[in-house]
Coordinates of N, CA and C in Angstrom, one line a residue:
X666 N -22.9 22.1 -26.2 CA -22.1 21.0 -25.7 C -22.7 20.3 -24.5
X667 N -22.7 19.3 -24.2 CA -23.0 18.9 -22.8 C -22.1 19.1 -21.6
X668 N -20.5 19.2 -22.0 CA -19.7 19.4 -21.1 C -18.6 20.5 -21.3
X669 N -18.6 21.6 -20.3 CA -17.6 22.5 -20.3 C -16.2 22.1 -20.9
X670 N -15.5 22.5 -21.8 CA -13.9 22.4 -21.6 C -13.4 22.4 -20.5
X671 N -13.7 23.5 -19.7 CA -13.2 23.4 -18.5 C -13.1 22.7 -17.5
X672 N -14.6 22.0 -17.3 CA -15.0 20.9 -16.3 C -14.2 19.8 -16.7
X673 N -13.9 19.6 -17.8 CA -13.4 18.1 -18.5 C -11.8 18.2 -18.3
X674 N -11.5 19.6 -18.3 CA -10.1 19.6 -18.5 C -9.8 19.3 -16.7
X675 N -10.6 20.0 -15.6 CA -10.3 19.8 -14.2 C -10.3 18.3 -14.0
X676 N -11.5 17.6 -14.4 CA -11.8 16.2 -14.2 C -10.8 15.6 -14.6
X677 N -10.0 15.5 -15.8 CA -9.1 15.2 -16.4 C -7.6 15.0 -15.3
X678 N -7.4 16.6 -14.7 CA -6.6 16.3 -14.2 C -6.8 16.1 -12.6
X679 N -7.9 15.9 -12.1 CA -8.1 15.1 -11.0 C -8.0 13.7 -10.8
X680 N -8.4 13.2 -11.6 CA -8.3 11.8 -12.2 C -7.0 11.6 -12.4
X681 N -5.8 12.3 -13.1 CA -4.7 11.8 -13.0 C -4.2 11.7 -11.8
X682 N -4.4 13.0 -10.6 CA -3.8 12.9 -9.4 C -4.1 11.7 -8.8
X683 N -5.4 11.2 -8.9 CA -6.0 10.0 -8.0 C -5.5 9.0 -8.6
X684 N -5.1 8.8 -10.0 CA -4.9 7.4 -10.3 C -3.3 7.8 -10.2
X685 N -2.5 8.4 -10.2 CA -0.8 8.4 -9.6 C -0.6 8.0 -9.0
X686 N -1.4 7.9 -7.3 CA -1.0 7.7 -6.3 C -0.8 6.1 -6.4
X687 N 0.3 5.5 -6.3 CA 0.3 4.2 -6.2 C -0.7 3.0 -5.2
X688 N -1.3 2.3 -6.1 CA -2.1 1.4 -4.7 C -1.9 -0.1 -5.2
X689 N -3.1 -0.9 -4.8 CA -3.1 -2.4 -4.9 C -2.8 -2.1 -6.7
X690 N -3.4 -1.7 -7.6 CA -3.6 -1.6 -8.9 C -1.9 -1.8 -9.4
X691 N -1.4 -0.7 -9.3 CA 0.3 -0.5 -9.8 C 1.6 -1.3 -8.8
X692 N 0.6 -1.8 -7.8 CA 1.7 -2.8 -6.9 C 1.8 -3.9 -8.0
X693 N 0.6 -4.3 -8.2 CA 0.6 -5.8 -9.2 C 1.2 -5.7 -10.5
X694 N 0.8 -4.6 -11.0 CA 1.4 -4.3 -12.5 C 2.8 -4.2 -12.4
X695 N 3.4 -3.7 -11.2 CA 5.0 -3.4 -11.2 C 5.4 -4.6 -11.0
X696 N 5.1 -5.4 -10.3 CA 5.2 -6.8 -10.0 C 5.8 -7.7 -11.1
X697 N 4.4 -7.6 -11.6 CA 4.3 -8.3 -12.8 C 5.7 -7.7 -13.9
X698 N 5.3 -6.6 -14.1 CA 6.6 -6.6 -14.9 C 7.8 -6.8 -14.7
X699 N 8.3 -6.5 -13.1 CA 9.7 -6.7 -13.0 C 10.0 -8.1 -13.1
X700 N 8.6 -9.0 -13.0 CA 9.2 -10.6 -13.1 C 9.1 -10.8 -14.5
X701 N 8.0 -10.7 -14.9 CA 7.7 -11.2 -16.4 C 7.9 -10.0 -17.6
X702 N 8.2 -9.1 -17.9 CA 8.3 -7.7 -18.5 C 7.2 -7.0 -18.9
X703 N 7.5 -6.2 -19.9 CA 6.3 -5.0 -20.2 C 5.3 -6.0 -20.7
X704 N 5.3 -6.6 -21.7 CA 3.7 -7.4 -22.4 C 3.2 -7.8 -21.3
X705 N 4.3 -8.6 -20.6 CA 2.7 -9.5 -19.3 C 2.3 -8.1 -18.2
X706 N 3.4 -7.3 -17.8 CA 2.6 -6.0 -17.3 C 1.2 -5.0 -17.9
X707 N 1.5 -4.9 -19.0 CA 0.2 -4.6 -20.1 C -0.8 -5.4 -20.2
X708 N -0.7 -6.9 -19.8 CA -1.9 -7.6 -19.9 C -2.7 -7.5 -18.7
X709 N -2.0 -7.4 -17.4 CA -2.6 -7.2 -16.3 C -3.0 -5.8 -16.4
X710 N -2.8 -4.9 -17.0 CA -3.2 -3.5 -16.8 C -4.7 -3.9 -17.5
X711 N -4.5 -4.3 -18.8 CA -5.9 -4.7 -19.5 C -7.2 -5.1 -18.8
X712 N -6.4 -6.4 -17.7 CA -7.5 -6.6 -16.9 C -8.3 -5.8 -15.8
X713 N -7.3 -5.0 -15.3 CA -7.8 -4.1 -14.6 C -8.5 -3.1 -15.1
X714 N -8.1 -2.5 -16.4 CA -9.2 -1.8 -17.4 C -10.5 -1.8 -17.3
X715 N -10.7 -3.6 -17.8 CA -11.6 -4.0 -18.3 C -12.4 -4.2 -16.6
X716 N -11.8 -4.2 -15.6 CA -12.4 -4.6 -14.5 C -13.0 -3.1 -13.8
X717 N -12.1 -1.9 -13.9 CA -12.6 -0.5 -13.7 C -13.9 0.0 -14.4
X718 N -13.7 -0.2 -15.9 CA -14.8 0.2 -16.7 C -16.1 -0.4 -16.7
X719 N -15.9 -1.9 -15.9 CA -17.2 -2.3 -15.7 C -18.1 -1.9 -14.4
X720 N -17.0 -1.5 -13.3 CA -17.5 -0.8 -11.8 C -18.2 0.8 -12.7
X721 N -17.5 1.3 -13.4 CA -18.1 2.7 -13.6 C -19.1 2.4 -14.8
X722 N -19.8 1.4 -15.0 CA -20.8 1.5 -15.9 C -22.0 1.1 -14.9
X723 N -21.6 0.1 -13.7 CA -22.2 0.2 -12.7 C -22.8 1.5 -12.2
X724 N -21.9 2.3 -11.6 CA -22.0 3.3 -11.2 C -23.4 4.6 -12.5
X725 N -22.7 4.6 -13.5 CA -23.5 5.4 -14.4 C -25.0 4.7 -14.7
X726 N -25.3 3.3 -14.4 CA -26.5 2.7 -14.7 C -27.3 2.8 -13.0
X727 N -26.6 3.5 -12.3 CA -27.2 3.8 -11.0 C -27.5 2.4 -9.9
X728 N -26.5 1.6 -10.1 CA -26.4 0.4 -9.4 C -25.5 0.4 -8.3
X729 N -24.5 1.1 -7.9 CA -23.6 1.6 -7.0 C -24.6 1.5 -5.5
X730 N -25.5 2.4 -5.5 CA -25.9 2.0 -4.3 C -26.7 1.1 -3.8
X731 N -27.2 0.5 -4.7 CA -27.8 -0.9 -4.6 C -26.5 -2.5 -4.4
X732 N -25.3 -2.2 -5.2 CA -24.6 -3.2 -4.2 C -24.0 -2.5 -3.0
X733 N -23.7 -1.1 -2.8 CA -23.1 -0.7 -1.6 C -24.2 -0.9 -0.1
X734 N -25.2 -1.6 -0.7 CA -26.2 -1.7 0.2 C -26.1 -3.1 1.2
X735 N -25.7 -4.0 -0.1 CA -25.5 -5.4 0.3 C -23.6 -5.6 0.7
X736 N -23.6 -5.0 2.1 CA -22.5 -5.2 2.2 C -21.6 -6.6 2.7
X737 N -22.1 -7.8 2.5 CA -21.5 -8.7 2.4 C -21.5 -9.2 1.0
X738 N -21.7 -8.5 0.3 CA -21.2 -9.0 -1.3 C -19.9 -8.4 -1.7
X739 N -19.9 -7.1 -1.1 CA -18.5 -6.3 -1.3 C -17.4 -7.2 -0.8
X740 N -17.9 -7.4 0.7 CA -16.9 -8.2 1.5 C -16.3 -9.4 1.0
X741 N -17.3 -10.4 0.5 CA -16.4 -11.4 -0.6 C -15.7 -11.2 -1.7
X742 N -16.4 -10.3 -2.1 CA -15.6 -9.9 -3.4 C -14.2 -9.4 -2.9
X743 N -13.8 -8.6 -1.6 CA -12.5 -8.0 -1.6 C -12.3 -9.4 -0.8
X744 N -12.4 -10.4 0.1 CA -11.7 -11.0 0.4 C -11.2 -12.0 -0.2
X745 N -12.2 -12.3 -1.3 CA -11.5 -13.1 -2.5 C -10.3 -12.9 -3.1
X746 N -10.4 -11.3 -3.5 CA -8.9 -11.0 -4.0 C -8.3 -10.5 -3.2
X747 N -8.0 -10.5 -2.1 CA -7.0 -10.6 -1.1 C -6.2 -11.9 -1.2
X748 N -6.7 -13.0 -0.9 CA -6.7 -14.6 -0.8 C -5.7 -14.7 -2.2
X749 N -6.2 -14.3 -3.1 CA -5.9 -14.5 -4.6 C -4.3 -13.9 -4.6
X750 N -4.5 -12.7 -4.2 CA -3.0 -11.9 -4.0 C -1.9 -12.1 -3.3
X751 N -2.6 -12.8 -2.0 CA -1.7 -13.2 -1.3 C -0.9 -14.6 -1.8
X752 N -1.8 -15.2 -2.2 CA -1.1 -16.5 -2.7 C -0.5 -16.2 -4.1
X753 N -0.8 -15.6 -4.7 CA 0.5 -15.0 -5.6 C 1.8 -14.5 -5.3
X754 N 1.7 -14.2 -3.9 CA 2.5 -13.6 -3.4 C 3.5 -14.5 -2.8
X755 N 2.6 -15.3 -2.1 CA 3.5 -16.5 -1.3 C 4.6 -17.0 -2.5
X756 N 3.6 -17.5 -3.2 CA 4.0 -18.7 -4.1 C 5.5 -17.9 -5.2
X757 N 5.2 -16.7 -5.4 CA 6.5 -16.1 -5.8 C 7.9 -16.0 -4.8
X758 N 7.5 -16.0 -3.4 CA 8.7 -15.7 -2.5 C 8.9 -17.4 -2.3
X759 N 7.9 -18.2 -2.5 CA 8.8 -19.6 -2.2 C 9.2 -20.4 -3.0
X760 N 9.0 -19.9 -4.5 CA 9.6 -20.7 -5.6 C 11.1 -20.9 -5.3
X761 N 11.6 -21.9 -6.0 CA 12.8 -22.1 -6.0 C 13.6 -21.3 -7.0
X762 N 15.1 -21.2 -6.8 CA 15.6 -20.0 -7.5 C 16.0 -21.3 -8.7
X763 N 16.2 -19.8 -9.8 CA 16.8 -20.8 -11.2 C 17.3 -19.8 -11.9
X764 N 18.1 -20.3 -12.8 CA 18.5 -19.3 -13.6 C 17.8 -19.1 -15.1
X765 N 18.2 -18.4 -15.6 CA 17.7 -17.8 -17.2 C 16.0 -16.6 -16.8
X766 N 15.2 -17.1 -17.6 CA 14.2 -15.8 -17.8 C 13.2 -16.2 -16.8
X767 N 12.4 -15.6 -16.0 CA 11.2 -16.0 -15.0 C 10.3 -17.1 -16.0
X768 N 9.9 -17.9 -15.4 CA 9.0 -18.9 -16.1 C 7.7 -18.3 -16.7
X769 N 7.7 -18.5 -17.8 CA 6.3 -17.2 -18.4 C 5.2 -17.9 -18.0
X770 N 4.0 -17.0 -18.0 CA 2.5 -17.1 -17.3 C 1.7 -16.6 -18.1
X771 N 0.8 -17.5 -18.3 CA 0.0 -17.4 -19.7 C -1.1 -16.2 -19.9
X772 N -1.2 -15.7 -20.5 CA -2.0 -14.2 -21.0 C -3.3 -14.0 -20.2
X773 N -4.0 -15.6 -20.1 CA -5.6 -15.3 -19.6 C -5.3 -15.2 -17.6
X774 N -3.9 -15.8 -17.5 CA -3.7 -15.6 -15.9 C -3.6 -14.1 -15.3
X775 N -2.9 -13.5 -16.5 CA -2.2 -12.4 -16.1 C -3.6 -11.2 -16.4
X776 N -4.3 -11.4 -17.1 CA -5.4 -11.0 -17.5 C -6.6 -11.1 -16.4
X777 N -7.1 -12.3 -15.7 CA -7.5 -12.4 -14.5 C -6.9 -11.6 -13.4
X778 N -5.6 -11.7 -13.2 CA -5.0 -11.2 -12.0 C -5.3 -9.5 -12.0
X779 N -5.0 -9.1 -13.1 CA -5.5 -7.6 -13.3 C -7.0 -7.3 -12.8
X780 N -8.0 -8.0 -13.5 CA -9.3 -7.7 -13.3 C -9.5 -8.2 -11.7
X781 N -9.1 -9.3 -11.0 CA -9.4 -9.4 -9.6 C -8.7 -8.6 -8.7
X782 N -7.5 -7.7 -8.9 CA -6.8 -6.9 -8.4 C -8.1 -5.8 -8.0
X783 N -8.4 -5.2 -9.1 CA -9.3 -4.1 -9.3 C -10.6 -4.4 -8.7
X784 N -11.5 -6.0 -9.1 CA -12.8 -5.6 -8.3 C -12.6 -6.3 -6.9
X785 N -11.4 -6.4 -6.4 CA -11.1 -7.1 -4.8 C -10.9 -5.9 -4.4
X786 N -11.0 -4.6 -4.8 CA -11.2 -3.1 -3.9 C -12.6 -2.7 -4.2
X787 N -13.5 -2.8 -3.7 CA -15.2 -2.3 -3.9 C -15.4 -1.2 -3.7
X788 N -14.2 -0.7 -2.6 CA -14.8 0.9 -2.3 C -14.5 1.9 -3.4
X789 N -13.7 1.1 -4.8 CA -13.8 2.1 -5.8 C -14.9 2.3 -6.3
X790 N -16.1 1.2 -6.0 CA -17.5 1.7 -6.3 C -18.1 2.6 -6.0
X791 N -18.0 2.7 -4.9 CA -18.2 3.8 -3.7 C -17.7 5.0 -4.3
X792 N -16.4 5.1 -4.4 CA -15.6 6.0 -4.9 C -16.3 7.1 -6.2
X793 N -16.1 6.1 -6.9 CA -16.7 6.6 -8.2 C -17.8 7.3 -8.2
X794 N -18.8 6.6 -7.2 CA -20.0 6.8 -7.2 C -20.7 8.2 -6.8
X795 N -19.1 8.5 -5.7 CA -19.3 10.2 -5.2 C -18.3 10.9 -5.9
X796 N -17.3 10.6 -6.7 CA -16.6 11.6 -7.4 C -16.8 11.5 -8.7
X797 N -17.2 10.8 -9.9 CA -17.9 11.0 -10.9 C -19.3 12.5 -11.0
X798 N -20.2 12.1 -9.7 CA -21.3 13.1 -10.0 C -20.4 14.9 -9.9
X799 N -19.3 15.0 -8.9 CA -18.9 16.2 -9.0 C -18.7 17.1 -9.8
X800 N -18.9 16.3 -11.3 CA -18.2 16.9 -12.5 C -19.1 17.3 -13.7
X801 N -20.7 16.7 -13.0 CA -21.9 16.4 -13.9 C -23.0 17.8 -13.8
X802 N -23.1 18.5 -14.9 CA -23.8 19.8 -15.1 C -25.1 19.6 -15.1
X803 N -25.6 20.3 -13.8 CA -27.3 20.1 -13.6 C -27.8 20.5 -15.1
X804 N -26.9 21.4 -16.0 CA -28.1 21.9 -16.7 C -28.2 21.0 -18.0
X805 N -27.7 19.4 -17.9 CA -28.0 18.7 -18.9 C -28.2 17.2 -18.1
X806 N -28.8 16.2 -19.1 CA -28.8 15.1 -18.1 C -27.8 14.4 -17.8
X807 N -27.6 13.5 -16.4 CA -26.6 12.9 -15.7 C -26.2 11.7 -16.6
X808 N -27.0 11.0 -16.9 CA -26.5 9.6 -17.1 C -25.2 9.8 -18.4
X809 N -26.0 10.5 -19.8 CA -24.9 10.7 -20.6 C -23.3 11.2 -20.1
X810 N -23.5 12.4 -19.2 CA -22.6 13.0 -18.8 C -21.5 11.8 -17.8
X811 N -22.0 11.0 -17.4 CA -21.5 9.7 -16.0 C -20.7 9.3 -17.2
X812 N -21.5 8.5 -17.9 CA -20.9 7.8 -19.3 C -19.7 8.4 -19.8
X813 N -19.7 9.7 -20.1 CA -18.7 10.7 -20.8 C -17.4 10.3 -19.4
X814 N -17.5 10.9 -18.4 CA -16.6 11.1 -17.4 C -16.1 9.8 -17.5
X815 N -16.6 8.7 -17.5 CA -16.2 7.4 -16.9 C -15.5 6.8 -17.8
X816 N -15.9 7.1 -19.4 CA -14.7 6.7 -20.3 C -13.4 7.6 -20.4
X817 N -13.6 9.0 -19.9 CA -12.6 9.8 -19.7 C -11.6 9.2 -18.6
X818 N -12.0 9.1 -17.7 CA -11.6 8.6 -16.5 C -10.6 6.9 -16.8
X819 N -11.0 6.3 -17.8 CA -10.8 4.8 -17.9 C -9.5 5.3 -19.3
X820 N -9.7 6.0 -20.0 CA -8.5 6.6 -20.7 C -7.3 6.7 -19.7
X821 N -7.4 8.1 -18.9 CA -6.6 8.4 -17.9 C -5.9 7.3 -17.3
X822 N -6.5 6.5 -16.7 CA -6.5 5.2 -16.2 C -5.3 4.4 -16.7
X823 N -6.0 3.7 -17.9 CA -5.4 2.9 -19.2 C -3.8 3.7 -19.4
X824 N -3.8 5.0 -19.3 CA -2.4 5.5 -20.0 C -1.7 6.0 -18.9
X825 N -1.5 5.7 -17.7 CA -1.1 6.2 -16.4 C -0.5 4.8 -16.0
X826 N -1.4 3.7 -15.7 CA -1.1 2.4 -15.6 C -0.3 1.7 -16.6
X827 N -0.5 1.7 -18.0 CA 0.5 1.5 -19.1 C 1.8 2.1 -19.1
X828 N 2.0 3.1 -18.3 CA 3.4 3.9 -18.2 C 4.1 3.0 -17.1
X829 N 3.3 2.7 -15.9 CA 4.4 1.9 -14.6 C 4.3 1.0 -15.6
X830 N 3.5 0.2 -16.3 CA 3.8 -1.2 -16.8 C 5.6 -1.1 -18.1
X831 N 5.5 0.1 -18.8 CA 6.5 0.4 -19.2 C 7.9 0.5 -18.4
X832 N 7.9 1.1 -17.5 CA 8.8 1.4 -16.4 C 8.9 0.3 -15.8
X833 N 8.3 -0.8 -15.6 CA 8.4 -1.9 -14.6 C 9.2 -3.1 -15.6
X834 N 8.6 -3.0 -17.0 CA 9.1 -3.9 -18.1 C 10.6 -3.2 -18.0
X835 N 10.7 -2.0 -18.1 CA 12.4 -1.7 -18.3 C 13.2 -2.1 -16.9
X836 N 12.7 -1.9 -16.1 CA 13.2 -2.2 -14.8 C 13.9 -4.1 -15.0
X837 N 12.8 -5.0 -15.3 CA 13.2 -6.2 -15.5 C 14.8 -6.3 -16.7
X838 N 14.7 -5.3 -17.8 CA 15.5 -5.8 -18.4 C 16.6 -5.2 -18.0
X839 N 16.8 -4.2 -17.2 CA 18.0 -3.7 -16.2 C 18.3 -4.9 -15.2
X840 N 17.7 -5.3 -14.7 CA 17.8 -6.3 -13.6 C 18.7 -7.4 -14.3
X841 N 17.9 -7.9 -15.3 CA 18.7 -9.0 -16.2 C 19.7 -8.9 -16.6
X842 N 20.6 -7.5 -16.9 CA 21.6 -7.6 -17.1 C 22.6 -8.0 -16.1
X843 N 22.3 -7.6 -14.5 CA 23.1 -7.8 -13.4 C 22.9 -9.5 -13.1
X844 N 22.0 -10.2 -13.7 CA 21.8 -11.6 -13.6 C 21.3 -11.5 -12.2
X845 N 20.2 -10.9 -11.6 CA 19.4 -10.6 -9.8 C 18.2 -11.3 -10.3
X846 N 17.6 -12.0 -11.3 CA 16.2 -12.0 -11.7 C 15.6 -13.0 -10.5
X847 N 16.0 -13.7 -9.5 CA 15.8 -14.1 -8.2 C 15.1 -13.2 -7.4
X848 N 16.2 -12.0 -7.0 CA 15.7 -10.8 -6.7 C 14.2 -9.9 -7.2
X849 N 14.3 -10.3 -8.4 CA 13.1 -9.6 -9.1 C 11.5 -10.6 -9.2
X850 N 12.1 -11.4 -8.7 CA 10.9 -12.3 -8.3 C 10.7 -12.1 -7.1
X851 N 11.4 -12.1 -6.1 CA 11.0 -12.1 -4.5 C 10.7 -10.6 -4.3
X852 N 11.0 -9.5 -5.3 CA 10.2 -8.4 -5.0 C 9.1 -8.4 -5.6
X853 N 8.8 -9.1 -6.6 CA 7.4 -9.1 -7.3 C 6.3 -9.9 -5.9
X854 N 6.7 -11.0 -4.9 CA 6.4 -11.5 -4.4 C 6.1 -10.3 -3.0
X855 N 7.0 -10.0 -2.7 CA 6.1 -8.7 -1.9 C 5.4 -7.7 -2.2
X856 N 5.4 -7.3 -3.3 CA 4.4 -6.6 -3.4 C 3.1 -6.9 -3.9
X857 N 2.8 -8.1 -4.1 CA 1.7 -8.9 -4.4 C 1.1 -8.7 -2.8
X858 N 2.2 -9.1 -1.9 CA 1.7 -9.2 -0.7 C 1.5 -7.8 0.1
X859 N 1.9 -7.0 -0.6 CA 1.5 -5.4 -0.2 C 0.4 -5.0 -0.5
X860 N -0.2 -5.5 -2.2 CA -0.9 -5.1 -2.6 C -2.3 -5.9 -1.7
X861 N -1.9 -7.1 -1.1 CA -3.3 -7.7 -0.3 C -3.5 -7.2 0.7
X862 N -2.1 -6.8 1.5 CA -2.5 -6.3 2.5 C -3.4 -4.7 2.7
X863 N -2.7 -4.4 1.9 CA -3.4 -2.7 1.3 C -5.1 -3.0 1.0
X864 N -5.4 -4.1 0.3 CA -6.9 -4.4 0.3 C -7.2 -5.1 1.8
X865 N -6.5 -5.7 2.2 CA -7.3 -6.4 3.5 C -7.2 -4.8 4.5
X866 N -6.3 -4.1 4.9 CA -6.3 -3.0 5.7 C -7.7 -1.7 5.1
X867 N -8.3 -2.1 4.2 CA -9.0 -0.7 3.7 C -10.7 -1.8 3.8
X868 N -11.5 -0.8 4.6 CA -13.0 -1.0 4.7 C -13.6 -1.1 3.4
X869 N -14.7 -2.1 3.0 CA -15.1 -2.2 1.7 C -16.2 -1.1 1.8
X870 N -16.7 -1.0 2.8 CA -18.2 0.1 3.1 C -17.7 1.5 2.9

């Protein structure tokens, strides 16, 4: 067997503990769910998951060190994502109040929002490059193990992020019963700005 069950279990638990801590991805997922419902939040999760899978694939392919060497590339990606999230937050806060359901957002835009949020935090690329090898056994080829660990990490992230999305969708339903959709939209704007600020304050290198 390429990986010991105990090692795999330890990796799952460590990954769950790290992913469960709210960060920019969770902020955007919750903001979207509170404003547009569970399905919209799950679409954001799909975009974020695909972007993270791409990052882990780069790590497994040995490209993380190459990208990390070009600090300007990471900086451009980071600040583009920060600007996008800030724009979403300001748009939500500046939107005029209206009654009824929140204005629908296309699935393509929601998916792009999730992907942009994950890609705007290039530090995770370096993090995966440092975290995944900790669980690689020297008795087997590292490449296949990294891909297995990466796949497991993505499954854990998808599960926990989807849970956040479902809870946020439930929150939207609860809020709608009290007719405070404007508060939900304002809250989503604040969370978007929080995510942008979080990313802006974190160093990419």
